[in-house]
PDB file of C-alpha atoms and ligand atoms in Angstrom:
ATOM      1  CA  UNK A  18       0.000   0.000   0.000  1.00  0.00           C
ATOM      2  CA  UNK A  19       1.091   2.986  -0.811  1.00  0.00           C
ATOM      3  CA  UNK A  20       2.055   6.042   2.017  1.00  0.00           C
ATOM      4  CA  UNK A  21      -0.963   8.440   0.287  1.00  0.00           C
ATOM      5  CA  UNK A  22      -3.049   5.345   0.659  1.00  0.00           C
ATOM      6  CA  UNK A  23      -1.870   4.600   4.243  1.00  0.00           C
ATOM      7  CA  UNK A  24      -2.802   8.417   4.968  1.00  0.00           C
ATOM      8  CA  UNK A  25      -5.646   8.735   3.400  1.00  0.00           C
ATOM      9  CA  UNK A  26      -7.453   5.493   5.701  1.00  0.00           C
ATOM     10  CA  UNK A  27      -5.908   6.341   8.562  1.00  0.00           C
ATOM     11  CA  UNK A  28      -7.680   9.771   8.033  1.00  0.00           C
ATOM     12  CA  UNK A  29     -11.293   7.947   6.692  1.00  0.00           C
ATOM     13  CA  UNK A  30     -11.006   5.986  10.462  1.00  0.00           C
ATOM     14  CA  UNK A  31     -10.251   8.552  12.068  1.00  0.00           C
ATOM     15  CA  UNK A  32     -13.800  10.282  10.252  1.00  0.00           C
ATOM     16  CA  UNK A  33     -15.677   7.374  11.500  1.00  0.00           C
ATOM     17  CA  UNK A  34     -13.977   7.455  15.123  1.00  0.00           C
ATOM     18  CA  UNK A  35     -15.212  10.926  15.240  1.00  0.00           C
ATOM     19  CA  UNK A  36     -19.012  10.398  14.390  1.00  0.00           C
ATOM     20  CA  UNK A  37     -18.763   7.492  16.920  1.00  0.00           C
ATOM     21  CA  UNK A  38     -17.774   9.140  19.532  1.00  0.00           C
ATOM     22  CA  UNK A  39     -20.143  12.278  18.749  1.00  0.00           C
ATOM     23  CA  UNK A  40     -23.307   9.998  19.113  1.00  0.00           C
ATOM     24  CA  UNK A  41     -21.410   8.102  21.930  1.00  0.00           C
ATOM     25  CA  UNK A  42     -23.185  10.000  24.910  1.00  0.00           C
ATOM     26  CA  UNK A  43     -26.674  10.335  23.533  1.00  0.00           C
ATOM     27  CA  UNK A  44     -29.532   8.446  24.024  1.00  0.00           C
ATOM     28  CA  UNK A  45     -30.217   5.748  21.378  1.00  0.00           C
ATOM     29  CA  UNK A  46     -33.332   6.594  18.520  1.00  0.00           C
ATOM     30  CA  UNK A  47     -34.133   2.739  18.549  1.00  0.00           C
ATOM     31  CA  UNK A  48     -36.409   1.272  21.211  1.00  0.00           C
ATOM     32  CA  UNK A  49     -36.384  -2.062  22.686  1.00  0.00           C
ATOM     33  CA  UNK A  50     -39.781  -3.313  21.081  1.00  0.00           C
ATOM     34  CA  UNK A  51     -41.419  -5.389  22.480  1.00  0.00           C
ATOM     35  CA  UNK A  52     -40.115  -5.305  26.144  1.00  0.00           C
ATOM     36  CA  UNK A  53     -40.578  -0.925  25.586  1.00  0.00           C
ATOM     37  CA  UNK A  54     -43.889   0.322  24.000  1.00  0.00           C
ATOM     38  CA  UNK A  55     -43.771   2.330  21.330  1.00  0.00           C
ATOM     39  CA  UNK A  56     -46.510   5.297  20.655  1.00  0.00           C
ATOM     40  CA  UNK A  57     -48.635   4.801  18.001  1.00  0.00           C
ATOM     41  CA  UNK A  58     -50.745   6.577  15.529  1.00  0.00           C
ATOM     42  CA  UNK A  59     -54.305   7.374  16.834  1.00  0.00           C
ATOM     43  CA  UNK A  60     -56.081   5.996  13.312  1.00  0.00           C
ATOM     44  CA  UNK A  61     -53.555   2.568  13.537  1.00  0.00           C
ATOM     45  CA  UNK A  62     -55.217  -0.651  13.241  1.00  0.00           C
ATOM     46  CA  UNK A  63     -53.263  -3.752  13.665  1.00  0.00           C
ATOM     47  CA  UNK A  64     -54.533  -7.448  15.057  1.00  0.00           C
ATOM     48  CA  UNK A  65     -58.002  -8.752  14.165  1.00  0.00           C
ATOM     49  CA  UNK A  66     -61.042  -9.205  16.164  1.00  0.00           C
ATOM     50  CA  UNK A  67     -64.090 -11.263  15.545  1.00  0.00           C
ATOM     51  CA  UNK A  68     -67.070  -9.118  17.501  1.00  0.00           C
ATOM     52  CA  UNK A  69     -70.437 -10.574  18.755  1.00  0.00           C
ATOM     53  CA  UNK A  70     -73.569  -8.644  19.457  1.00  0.00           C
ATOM     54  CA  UNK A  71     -74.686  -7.417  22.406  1.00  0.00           C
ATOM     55  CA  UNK A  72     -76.642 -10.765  23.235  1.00  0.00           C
ATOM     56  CA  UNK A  73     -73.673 -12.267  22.597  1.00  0.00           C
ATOM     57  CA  UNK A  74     -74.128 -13.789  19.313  1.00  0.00           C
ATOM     58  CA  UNK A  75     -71.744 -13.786  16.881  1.00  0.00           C
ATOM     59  CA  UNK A  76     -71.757 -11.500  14.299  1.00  0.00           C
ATOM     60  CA  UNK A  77     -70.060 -12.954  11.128  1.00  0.00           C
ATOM     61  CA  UNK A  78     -72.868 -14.854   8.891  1.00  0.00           C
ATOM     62  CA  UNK A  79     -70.219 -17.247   7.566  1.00  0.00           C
ATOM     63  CA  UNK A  80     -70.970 -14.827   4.132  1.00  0.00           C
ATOM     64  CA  UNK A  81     -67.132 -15.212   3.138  1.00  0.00           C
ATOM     65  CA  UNK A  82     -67.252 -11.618   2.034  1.00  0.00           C
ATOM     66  CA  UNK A  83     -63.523 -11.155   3.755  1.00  0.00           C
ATOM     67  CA  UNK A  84     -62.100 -14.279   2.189  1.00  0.00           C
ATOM     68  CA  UNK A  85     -62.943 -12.701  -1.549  1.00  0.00           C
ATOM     69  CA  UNK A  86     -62.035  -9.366  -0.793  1.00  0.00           C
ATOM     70  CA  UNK A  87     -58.568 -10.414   0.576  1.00  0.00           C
ATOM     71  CA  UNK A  88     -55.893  -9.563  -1.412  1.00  0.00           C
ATOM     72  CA  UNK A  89     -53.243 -11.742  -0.294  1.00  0.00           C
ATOM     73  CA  UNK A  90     -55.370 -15.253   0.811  1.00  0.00           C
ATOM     74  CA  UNK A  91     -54.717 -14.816   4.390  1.00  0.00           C
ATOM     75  CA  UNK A  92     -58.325 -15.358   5.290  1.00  0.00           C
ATOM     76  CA  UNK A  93     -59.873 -18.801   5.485  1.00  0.00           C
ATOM     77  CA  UNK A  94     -63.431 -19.486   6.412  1.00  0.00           C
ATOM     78  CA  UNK A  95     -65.637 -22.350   6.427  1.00  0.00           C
ATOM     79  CA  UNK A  96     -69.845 -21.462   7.239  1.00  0.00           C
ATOM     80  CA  UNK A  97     -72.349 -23.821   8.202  1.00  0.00           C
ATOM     81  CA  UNK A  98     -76.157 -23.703   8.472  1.00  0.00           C
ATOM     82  CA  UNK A  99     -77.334 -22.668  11.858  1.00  0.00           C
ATOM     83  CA  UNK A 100     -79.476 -24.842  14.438  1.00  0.00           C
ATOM     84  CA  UNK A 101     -82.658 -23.042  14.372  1.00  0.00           C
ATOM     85  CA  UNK A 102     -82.870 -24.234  18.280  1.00  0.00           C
ATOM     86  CA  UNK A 103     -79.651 -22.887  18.625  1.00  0.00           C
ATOM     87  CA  UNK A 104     -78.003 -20.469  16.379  1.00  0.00           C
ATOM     88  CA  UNK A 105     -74.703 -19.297  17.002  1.00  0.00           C
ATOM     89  CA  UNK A 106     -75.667 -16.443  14.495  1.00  0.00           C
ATOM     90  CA  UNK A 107     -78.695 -13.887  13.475  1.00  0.00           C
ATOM     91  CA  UNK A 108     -77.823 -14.985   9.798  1.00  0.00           C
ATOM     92  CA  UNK A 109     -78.908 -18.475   8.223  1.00  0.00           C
ATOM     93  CA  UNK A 110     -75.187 -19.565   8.762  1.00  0.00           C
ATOM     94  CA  UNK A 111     -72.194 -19.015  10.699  1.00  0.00           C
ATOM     95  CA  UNK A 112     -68.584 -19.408  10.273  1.00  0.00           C
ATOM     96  CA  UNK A 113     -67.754 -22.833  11.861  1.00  0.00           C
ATOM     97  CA  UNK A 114     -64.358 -22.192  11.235  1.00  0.00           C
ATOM     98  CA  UNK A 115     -62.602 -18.704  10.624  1.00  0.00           C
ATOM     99  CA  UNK A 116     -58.646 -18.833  10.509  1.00  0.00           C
ATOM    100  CA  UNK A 117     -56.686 -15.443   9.389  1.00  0.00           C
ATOM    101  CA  UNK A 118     -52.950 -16.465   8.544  1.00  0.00           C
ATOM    102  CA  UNK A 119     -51.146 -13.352   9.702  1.00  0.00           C
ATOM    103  CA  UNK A 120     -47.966 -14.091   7.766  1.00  0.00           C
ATOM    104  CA  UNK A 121     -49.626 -12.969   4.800  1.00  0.00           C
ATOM    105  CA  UNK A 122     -51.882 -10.413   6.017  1.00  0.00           C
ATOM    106  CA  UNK A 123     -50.911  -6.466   4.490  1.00  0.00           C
ATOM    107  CA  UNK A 124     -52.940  -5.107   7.366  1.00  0.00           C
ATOM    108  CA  UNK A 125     -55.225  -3.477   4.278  1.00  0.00           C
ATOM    109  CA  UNK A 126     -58.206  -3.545   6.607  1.00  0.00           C
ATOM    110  CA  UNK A 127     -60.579  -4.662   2.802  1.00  0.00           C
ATOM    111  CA  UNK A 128     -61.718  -7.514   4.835  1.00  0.00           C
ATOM    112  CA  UNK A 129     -63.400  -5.125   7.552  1.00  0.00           C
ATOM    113  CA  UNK A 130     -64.524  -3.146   4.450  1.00  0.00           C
ATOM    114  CA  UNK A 131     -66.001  -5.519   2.886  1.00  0.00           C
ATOM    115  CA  UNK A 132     -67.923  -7.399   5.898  1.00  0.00           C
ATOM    116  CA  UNK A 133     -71.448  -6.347   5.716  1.00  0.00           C
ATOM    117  CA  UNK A 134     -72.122  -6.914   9.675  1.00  0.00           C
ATOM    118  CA  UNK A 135     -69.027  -5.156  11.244  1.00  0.00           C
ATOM    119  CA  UNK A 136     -67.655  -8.656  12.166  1.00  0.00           C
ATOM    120  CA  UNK A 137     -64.359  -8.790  11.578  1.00  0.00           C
ATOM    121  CA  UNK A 138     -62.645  -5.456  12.899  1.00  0.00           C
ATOM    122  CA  UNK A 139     -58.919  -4.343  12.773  1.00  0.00           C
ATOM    123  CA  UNK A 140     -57.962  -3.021  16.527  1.00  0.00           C
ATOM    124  CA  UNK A 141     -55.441  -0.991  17.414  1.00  0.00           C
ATOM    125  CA  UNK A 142     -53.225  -3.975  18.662  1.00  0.00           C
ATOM    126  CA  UNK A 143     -49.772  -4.068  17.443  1.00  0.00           C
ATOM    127  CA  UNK A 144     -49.472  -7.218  15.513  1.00  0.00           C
ATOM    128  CA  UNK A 145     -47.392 -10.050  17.149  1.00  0.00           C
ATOM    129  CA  UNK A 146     -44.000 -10.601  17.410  1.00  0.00           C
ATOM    130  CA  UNK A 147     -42.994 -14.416  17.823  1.00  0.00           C
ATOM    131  CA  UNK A 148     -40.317 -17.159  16.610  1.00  0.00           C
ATOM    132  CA  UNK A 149     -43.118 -18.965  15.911  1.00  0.00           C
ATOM    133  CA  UNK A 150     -45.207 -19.756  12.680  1.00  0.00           C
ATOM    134  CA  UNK A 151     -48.099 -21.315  14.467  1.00  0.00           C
ATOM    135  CA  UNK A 152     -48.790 -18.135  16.402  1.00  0.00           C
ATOM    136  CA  UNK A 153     -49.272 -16.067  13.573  1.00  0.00           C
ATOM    137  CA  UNK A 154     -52.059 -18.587  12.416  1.00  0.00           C
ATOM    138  CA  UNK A 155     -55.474 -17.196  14.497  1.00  0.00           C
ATOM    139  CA  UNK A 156     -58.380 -19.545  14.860  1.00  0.00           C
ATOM    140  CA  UNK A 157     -61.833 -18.637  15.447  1.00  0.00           C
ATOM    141  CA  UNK A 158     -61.286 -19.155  19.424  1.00  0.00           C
ATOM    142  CA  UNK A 159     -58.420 -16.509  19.244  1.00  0.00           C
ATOM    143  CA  UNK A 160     -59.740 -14.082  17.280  1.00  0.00           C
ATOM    144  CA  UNK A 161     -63.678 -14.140  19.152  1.00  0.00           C
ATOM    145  CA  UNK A 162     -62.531 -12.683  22.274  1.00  0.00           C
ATOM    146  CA  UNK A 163     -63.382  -9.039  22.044  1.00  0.00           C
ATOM    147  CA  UNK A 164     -62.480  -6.977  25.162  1.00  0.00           C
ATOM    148  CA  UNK A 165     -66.163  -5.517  24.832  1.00  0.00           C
ATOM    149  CA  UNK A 166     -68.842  -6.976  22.938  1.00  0.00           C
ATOM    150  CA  UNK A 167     -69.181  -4.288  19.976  1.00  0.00           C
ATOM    151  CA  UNK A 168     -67.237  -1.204  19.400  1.00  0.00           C
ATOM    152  CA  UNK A 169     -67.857   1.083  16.884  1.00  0.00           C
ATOM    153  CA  UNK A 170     -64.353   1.853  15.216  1.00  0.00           C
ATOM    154  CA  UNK A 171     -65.337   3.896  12.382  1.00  0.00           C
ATOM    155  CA  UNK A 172     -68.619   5.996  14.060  1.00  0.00           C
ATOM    156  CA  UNK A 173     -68.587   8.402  10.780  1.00  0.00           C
TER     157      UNK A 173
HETATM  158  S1  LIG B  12     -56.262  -6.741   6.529  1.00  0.00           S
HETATM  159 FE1  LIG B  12     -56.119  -7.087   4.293  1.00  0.00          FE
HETATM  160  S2  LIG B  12     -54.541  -8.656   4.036  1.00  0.00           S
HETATM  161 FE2  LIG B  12     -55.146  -8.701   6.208  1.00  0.00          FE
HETATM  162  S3  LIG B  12     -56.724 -10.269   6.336  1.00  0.00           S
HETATM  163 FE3  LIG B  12     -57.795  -8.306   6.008  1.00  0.00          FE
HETATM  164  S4  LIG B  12     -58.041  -8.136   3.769  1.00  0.00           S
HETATM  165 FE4  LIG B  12     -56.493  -9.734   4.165  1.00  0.00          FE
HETATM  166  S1  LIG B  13     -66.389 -11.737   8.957  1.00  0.00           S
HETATM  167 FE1  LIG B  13     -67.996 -10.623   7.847  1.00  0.00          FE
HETATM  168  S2  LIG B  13     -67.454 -10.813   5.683  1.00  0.00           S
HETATM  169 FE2  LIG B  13     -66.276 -12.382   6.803  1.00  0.00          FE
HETATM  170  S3  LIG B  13     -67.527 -14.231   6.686  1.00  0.00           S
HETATM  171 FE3  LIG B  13     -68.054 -13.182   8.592  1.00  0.00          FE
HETATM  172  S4  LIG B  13     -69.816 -11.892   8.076  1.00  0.00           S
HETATM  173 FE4  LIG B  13     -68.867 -12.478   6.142  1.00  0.00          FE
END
């Protein structure tokens, strides 16, 4: 190598030293996420929730609506006819099995767009961060456990 070279990395090191040291006492701009919350957008909607009605019943007809309007296929969903002695739903049918795979979900929200009884809902939850694949696969179960039985999201 030659001495110019020599000088001129010893100076380019000596650059780097300098913005090292410069950010050495300040606090980081990163954030331990998970174990620290991070602030989020009022209008952010993350994790899925399946809402009932008041009485309790389940509102998703088993329609499907969400399946076709997903862009990406994360949304599976299976309906069968309701008991008549026992419906699970108002509707004809209900979803006997609802599964939203949330290694391909976008987040879009078309599914709650397209759902013509405010069923499924995006909620402000962050989604999850696990090592995992089975996680990020929601069943029914998982995703019907609304904090409170219907909230309006959108009131407009
Ligand atoms: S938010 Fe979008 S990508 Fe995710 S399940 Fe709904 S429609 Fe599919
Ligand atoms: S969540 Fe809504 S759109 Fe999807 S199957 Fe149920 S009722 Fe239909």
């Amino acid at each position: 190598m030659a001495f110019k070279d020599f000088i001129k990395s010893a100076v380019d090191i000596g650059k780097a030293m300098g913005v090292t040291l410069k950010y050495l006492g300040t606090r980081p701009v990163t954030s331990e996420y998970p174990r620290d919350p991070v602030p989020l957008y009022p209008r952010f909607r993350g994790l899925h929730e399946l809402r009932r009605y008041e009485n309790g019943m389940e509102r998703c007809i088993g329609c499907m609506l969400c399946e076709a309007a997903c862009p990406t296929g994360a949304i599976y969903v299976e309906a069968a006819e309701n008991d008549p002695a026992n419906p699970i739903s108002p509707g004809e049918r209900y979803a006997k099995i609802y599964e939203i795979n949330f290694l391909r979900c976008i987040f879009c929200a078309d599914c709650e767009e397209a759902c013509p009884t405010e069923a499924i809902v995006l909620t402000p939850e962050p989604a999850k961060a696990t090592f995992t694949r089975r996680e990020l696969l929601m069943t029914k179960q998982e995703l019907l456990t609304p904090r409170q039985p219907f909230v309006v999201i959108r009131p407009e």
